[in-house]
XYZ file of C-alpha atoms in Angstrom:
435
model
C 99.339 120.425 83.553
C 100.345 119.875 87.176
C 98.496 117.310 89.278
C 96.609 118.250 92.433
C 99.625 117.003 94.419
C 102.139 119.038 92.428
C 99.897 122.090 92.822
C 99.788 121.806 96.610
C 103.264 120.584 97.610
C 106.722 122.063 97.135
C 109.274 119.283 96.919
C 112.851 119.683 98.175
C 115.615 120.258 95.634
C 118.754 118.175 95.353
C 122.039 118.826 93.565
C 123.269 117.190 90.369
C 125.807 114.367 90.534
C 129.338 115.452 89.697
C 132.449 113.304 89.829
C 132.840 109.686 90.854
C 131.377 108.085 93.955
C 130.967 104.666 95.575
C 128.095 103.318 97.658
C 126.680 100.080 99.011
C 123.376 100.414 97.138
C 122.562 102.595 94.135
C 118.905 103.186 93.305
C 118.190 104.529 89.822
C 114.835 106.322 89.850
C 113.451 108.756 92.423
C 109.771 107.858 92.392
C 107.928 106.350 95.345
C 109.454 102.879 94.882
C 112.983 104.267 94.876
C 112.397 106.617 97.805
C 110.772 103.961 99.983
C 113.486 101.413 99.251
C 116.181 103.936 100.170
C 114.201 104.945 103.254
C 114.089 101.355 104.511
C 117.735 100.655 103.708
C 118.726 103.900 105.419
C 116.966 102.708 108.566
C 119.139 99.560 108.380
C 122.273 101.712 108.335
C 123.040 100.846 104.711
C 124.824 103.435 102.583
C 122.477 104.242 99.714
C 122.330 106.795 96.866
C 119.381 107.678 94.598
C 119.923 108.999 91.072
C 116.927 110.756 89.487
C 116.935 111.977 85.868
C 114.687 114.994 86.602
C 113.130 115.833 89.971
C 112.006 113.288 92.535
C 108.393 112.170 92.059
C 108.135 114.048 88.752
C 106.887 110.976 86.885
C 104.161 108.496 87.770
C 104.312 109.226 91.517
C 103.440 112.876 90.964
C 100.528 111.889 88.733
C 98.967 109.054 90.723
C 95.476 109.058 92.206
C 97.212 107.911 95.421
C 94.987 105.043 96.495
C 96.539 102.594 98.954
C 94.658 99.335 98.691
C 94.992 95.614 98.136
C 91.792 95.628 96.058
C 93.265 95.818 92.558
C 90.269 95.455 90.292
C 88.803 91.951 90.154
C 92.270 90.434 90.373
C 91.618 87.672 92.911
C 89.123 85.732 90.782
C 91.602 86.046 87.872
C 94.524 84.826 89.964
C 92.496 81.979 91.419
C 91.568 80.840 87.909
C 94.922 81.382 86.182
C 97.540 80.934 88.905
C 95.847 78.980 91.696
C 94.874 79.596 95.300
C 98.467 79.735 96.602
C 99.411 82.688 94.387
C 96.109 84.456 95.039
C 96.680 84.181 98.801
C 100.269 85.377 98.554
C 99.237 88.367 96.440
C 96.633 89.334 99.037
C 98.966 88.844 102.000
C 101.804 90.780 100.368
C 99.672 93.800 99.484
C 97.962 93.705 102.860
C 101.451 93.875 104.390
C 102.204 96.936 102.230
C 99.050 98.697 103.450
C 99.960 97.980 107.081
C 103.449 99.388 106.510
C 101.937 102.616 105.171
C 99.689 102.776 108.224
C 102.730 102.565 110.499
C 104.864 105.126 108.670
C 102.004 107.566 108.029
C 101.086 107.626 111.715
C 104.082 109.951 112.180
C 103.720 111.998 108.975
C 101.286 114.766 108.059
C 100.308 113.490 104.615
C 96.490 113.540 104.677
C 96.358 109.775 105.209
C 92.802 108.600 105.770
C 90.911 105.337 105.699
C 88.315 104.845 102.990
C 86.226 101.898 101.871
C 87.200 100.625 98.422
C 84.704 99.669 95.702
C 85.124 97.870 92.394
C 81.895 98.406 90.485
C 80.498 96.958 87.274
C 78.283 98.644 84.720
C 76.544 95.477 83.567
C 78.150 92.251 84.803
C 77.038 91.151 88.242
C 78.436 87.659 87.646
C 81.981 89.036 87.660
C 81.374 90.698 91.000
C 79.967 87.504 92.473
C 82.976 85.530 91.214
C 85.313 88.026 92.888
C 83.396 87.826 96.163
C 83.660 84.049 96.037
C 87.406 84.216 95.383
C 87.950 86.666 98.224
C 86.061 84.367 100.577
C 88.255 81.414 99.596
C 91.481 83.283 100.366
C 90.279 84.770 103.637
C 89.521 88.384 102.742
C 86.490 90.145 104.203
C 84.401 91.745 101.467
C 80.758 92.416 100.716
C 78.412 93.219 97.873
C 77.221 96.817 97.759
C 74.241 97.956 95.688
C 74.059 101.624 96.650
C 77.305 103.386 95.824
C 77.717 107.163 95.793
C 78.778 107.788 92.203
C 76.550 109.020 89.330
C 77.144 105.987 87.137
C 74.473 103.408 86.368
C 75.789 100.094 87.682
C 74.791 96.637 88.915
C 76.683 96.911 92.192
C 80.183 96.736 93.588
C 82.577 94.583 95.595
C 83.382 96.515 98.751
C 86.468 96.029 100.907
C 86.479 98.225 104.022
C 89.329 100.204 105.580
C 91.597 100.814 102.628
C 93.335 104.193 102.396
C 94.345 107.287 100.451
C 96.858 110.093 101.033
C 98.823 112.951 99.504
C 101.845 111.160 98.022
C 104.060 114.226 97.713
C 103.566 115.314 101.333
C 104.616 111.782 102.235
C 107.610 111.934 99.856
C 108.836 115.243 101.308
C 109.042 113.696 104.758
C 110.757 110.410 103.887
C 113.267 112.048 101.514
C 114.650 114.425 104.147
C 117.504 112.197 105.275
C 118.179 110.423 101.968
C 121.219 110.865 99.739
C 119.665 111.998 96.454
C 121.012 113.480 93.221
C 118.571 115.064 90.775
C 119.000 116.000 87.097
C 121.333 113.017 86.871
C 120.175 110.923 83.913
C 121.861 107.508 83.819
C 122.987 107.150 80.202
C 124.540 103.692 80.489
C 125.573 100.936 82.869
C 129.150 99.649 82.867
C 128.944 96.628 85.098
C 127.903 97.964 88.503
C 128.771 101.547 87.551
C 126.078 103.987 86.480
C 127.323 106.714 84.157
C 125.628 110.130 83.930
C 126.533 113.211 81.903
C 128.601 114.633 84.746
C 129.577 111.733 86.953
C 129.485 108.044 87.801
C 128.556 105.894 90.785
C 129.839 102.390 91.498
C 127.809 100.233 93.874
C 127.788 96.745 95.348
C 124.063 96.495 94.542
C 122.080 98.371 91.875
C 118.275 98.706 91.968
C 116.439 99.998 88.899
C 113.163 101.716 89.818
C 112.854 103.795 86.645
C 109.209 102.887 86.023
C 110.112 100.832 82.922
C 113.451 98.955 83.282
C 115.838 100.539 80.767
C 118.569 97.866 80.500
C 117.540 95.798 77.472
C 120.117 93.014 77.574
C 118.606 91.420 80.693
C 115.095 90.361 81.610
C 113.224 90.854 78.297
C 111.104 93.633 79.784
C 110.429 94.967 76.293
C 108.293 91.830 75.872
C 106.962 91.516 79.409
C 105.697 95.083 79.783
C 103.597 97.605 77.915
C 102.439 101.056 79.016
C 98.947 102.403 79.559
C 98.006 106.066 79.697
C 95.018 107.502 81.581
C 93.654 110.911 82.537
C 92.415 112.715 85.637
C 90.481 115.905 86.326
C 90.036 117.559 89.730
C 86.729 119.283 90.377
C 85.777 121.898 92.943
C 82.181 122.087 94.207
C 81.400 118.439 93.395
C 80.027 115.665 95.609
C 81.900 113.756 98.299
C 81.758 110.126 97.110
C 83.005 108.853 100.507
C 85.263 106.096 99.196
C 87.589 105.043 96.407
C 85.992 103.600 93.278
C 87.081 101.862 90.074
C 85.196 100.313 87.170
C 86.018 96.596 86.903
C 86.514 96.760 83.132
C 89.605 98.937 83.467
C 88.225 101.168 80.719
C 85.715 103.099 82.813
C 86.136 105.743 85.480
C 87.678 105.992 88.934
C 86.637 108.336 91.737
C 88.069 109.635 95.000
C 87.997 112.865 96.968
C 90.919 114.912 98.213
C 89.834 117.517 100.729
C 87.182 119.637 98.949
C 88.023 118.253 95.502
C 86.671 115.302 93.530
C 89.165 113.421 91.373
C 87.744 111.581 88.368
C 89.973 109.358 86.256
C 89.447 107.520 82.985
C 90.172 107.467 79.265
C 92.647 104.578 79.597
C 94.448 103.393 76.464
C 97.699 101.795 75.385
C 100.306 104.539 75.032
C 100.657 105.582 71.409
C 97.071 104.738 70.435
C 94.092 107.075 70.051
C 92.120 108.301 73.050
C 89.591 110.934 74.038
C 92.052 112.058 76.750
C 90.251 114.478 79.110
C 87.322 115.158 76.789
C 85.192 112.241 77.941
C 85.773 113.107 81.595
C 84.774 116.702 80.989
C 81.587 115.698 79.222
C 80.724 113.415 82.137
C 81.422 116.212 84.631
C 79.312 118.721 82.687
C 76.311 116.370 82.832
C 76.660 115.009 86.361
C 78.332 117.907 88.186
C 77.018 120.997 86.353
C 77.932 123.354 89.200
C 81.493 122.047 89.547
C 84.630 123.810 88.308
C 87.719 122.061 86.984
C 90.788 123.278 88.848
C 93.430 121.074 87.236
C 93.940 118.112 84.957
C 96.797 115.699 84.365
C 97.745 112.344 82.887
C 99.312 109.205 84.325
C 101.330 106.481 82.658
C 101.551 102.971 84.066
C 103.532 99.838 83.256
C 101.361 96.768 82.767
C 102.716 93.243 83.303
C 101.705 90.026 81.560
C 99.815 88.520 84.512
C 98.688 91.658 86.409
C 101.328 91.176 89.112
C 104.424 93.371 89.571
C 107.966 92.321 88.729
C 110.029 92.764 91.900
C 113.402 91.177 92.514
C 116.541 90.252 90.593
C 116.573 91.924 87.180
C 117.022 88.479 85.630
C 118.233 85.041 86.669
C 121.761 85.918 85.576
C 122.057 89.218 87.476
C 123.290 88.630 91.002
C 123.494 92.221 92.268
C 121.098 93.964 89.884
C 117.430 94.327 90.871
C 114.276 96.010 89.636
C 110.664 96.858 90.484
C 108.129 97.525 87.736
C 104.766 96.519 86.278
C 102.562 97.903 89.050
C 99.475 97.777 86.804
C 98.091 101.154 88.002
C 98.537 100.285 91.684
C 101.827 102.091 92.110
C 101.492 103.237 95.694
C 100.884 99.757 97.084
C 103.384 98.317 94.602
C 106.047 100.820 95.664
C 105.767 99.842 99.316
C 105.758 96.147 98.478
C 108.876 96.688 96.357
C 110.649 98.476 99.187
C 109.867 95.631 101.596
C 111.038 92.888 99.227
C 114.109 94.669 97.850
C 115.386 95.771 101.254
C 115.016 92.185 102.493
C 116.980 90.933 99.470
C 119.781 93.437 99.996
C 119.976 92.627 103.706
C 120.027 88.872 103.035
C 116.742 88.134 104.764
C 114.222 85.531 103.628
C 110.782 86.653 102.519
C 107.855 84.379 101.692
C 106.812 86.632 98.786
C 110.063 86.569 96.757
C 108.938 83.798 94.407
C 105.448 85.204 93.780
C 106.769 88.508 92.409
C 110.030 87.310 90.852
C 110.685 88.947 87.445
C 111.930 85.536 86.261
C 108.613 83.769 86.777
C 106.777 82.124 83.863
C 105.884 84.719 81.225
C 104.151 82.683 78.499
C 100.875 84.541 78.872
C 98.291 85.721 76.278
C 99.374 89.344 76.729
C 102.824 88.362 75.436
C 101.323 87.745 71.982
C 99.627 91.155 72.044
C 102.873 92.880 73.023
C 104.806 91.038 70.330
C 102.210 91.902 67.677
C 102.214 95.603 68.587
C 106.010 95.733 68.510
C 106.256 93.963 65.160
C 103.516 96.115 63.611
C 105.131 99.365 64.663
C 108.638 98.257 63.758
C 107.360 97.695 60.220
C 105.433 100.982 60.080
C 107.034 103.569 57.808
C 107.788 106.781 59.693
C 110.655 109.264 59.869
C 110.133 109.638 63.606
C 111.555 106.537 65.327
C 111.974 105.688 68.996
C 115.657 105.353 69.991
C 114.768 102.556 72.424
C 114.215 99.768 69.856
C 113.353 101.664 66.674
C 109.536 101.615 66.673
C 107.520 104.207 64.731
C 106.338 107.140 66.863
C 102.761 108.435 66.832
C 101.827 112.097 67.280
C 99.641 112.765 70.340
C 97.832 115.972 69.389
C 96.155 116.447 72.776
C 99.370 116.273 74.788
C 101.672 117.521 72.009
C 104.046 114.585 72.264
C 105.475 111.787 70.136
C 104.463 108.459 71.702
C 105.751 104.928 71.118
C 103.006 102.247 70.884
C 105.561 99.463 71.410
C 106.941 100.223 74.862
C 105.507 103.592 75.842
C 108.437 106.010 75.482
C 107.313 109.600 74.910
C 109.073 112.686 73.535
C 108.188 116.353 73.338
C 107.880 118.334 70.114
C 111.650 118.867 69.983
C 112.504 115.203 70.562
C 113.374 115.429 74.263
C 112.543 112.236 76.141
C 109.578 112.521 78.544
C 108.961 108.891 79.538
C 111.271 105.884 79.394
C 112.327 103.147 78.516
C 114.090 105.334 75.923
C 117.285 106.429 77.623
C 117.927 109.615 75.691
C 116.606 112.225 73.311
C 116.062 111.734 69.578
C 119.094 113.005 67.697
C 118.574 115.101 64.565
C 114.850 115.106 65.353
C 113.999 118.129 63.219
C 115.841 116.907 60.118
């Protein structure tokens, strides 16, 4: 079940951590956020080490659709309504900065970077599109309404933002990881102050950055309340149409489209991890009807951390942690979020000021409606009777028959049939799983 990126790119291999080491900055997690942060710090001459539990980019980065855009659904009308014009502007400016940084770095890397117009379409609600266009106008973003979009889905139009981008994330990762100090197969089992302990070694650092997708240290930050995980599915088709852009349904429950070379990537089937879904079946039915001459060449799934207010958590792990940082909650926009994280975190480590620190602070107000949903799901599953329990916080696990995994509806940890951890925040396997 490799993604199109994993099928086309061979990543470099790195050794396992053994023994004790010291460094200026330790980054736990070798996905795009961790790699980019190390890349930027390395350019500053800062000593930096990455610890990755498996292989670099083997998690969400390897399973992304790899869109680089500051058009994140209909987020600007939501932010304008819920957070105000200042926050909406800052969100736009920050993500626009991330796109420009990709443009600069990718100009020297062969990673299939190309500009594409971005479209957020609606099946039946033109009013939402008009509200988003109005919001974008108020915060100074050029956008337009498009009625004729190149996807076989009946719709009422789309909000179009020109000159966004897409790329091959693993080709990009191969290049930027070349000069980085990375240890793979080095699962951090616990933190002892500023020392990360693995099965075969330990690293002590002046600064520790957690980019493990879902922050795994429970005693700080309350991320088990502020985050939940969402799973979605992608198929890659050969001999299908070129849609000439990147597309997403505004509801978040519909389909996304983009091309990569001669392939069409269709995504959808989104659901909270640990709940029922049609997985790839709905996408295949759609492809059979609308692309009858196409052939599926691969399929895969992605898992994303969702925040309470649709903005990432980037910065100090909590108010009380001086030298501990994190980046999470990218809300399915991991490529842009990873670059934004690298910019903000490297500025923090280097002691520079950045106008976006406050907007994305993990310690910002979190009394949002989604908090009640997260709390309800956690309580419900904690009280559910089941022999299979998640070692993270003890929630009941649900069997995912399509992917043959045990999934946690509370916080999104996943385990294989033998109890081996697949996705965090669980920080280890399930002991005595077969008993």
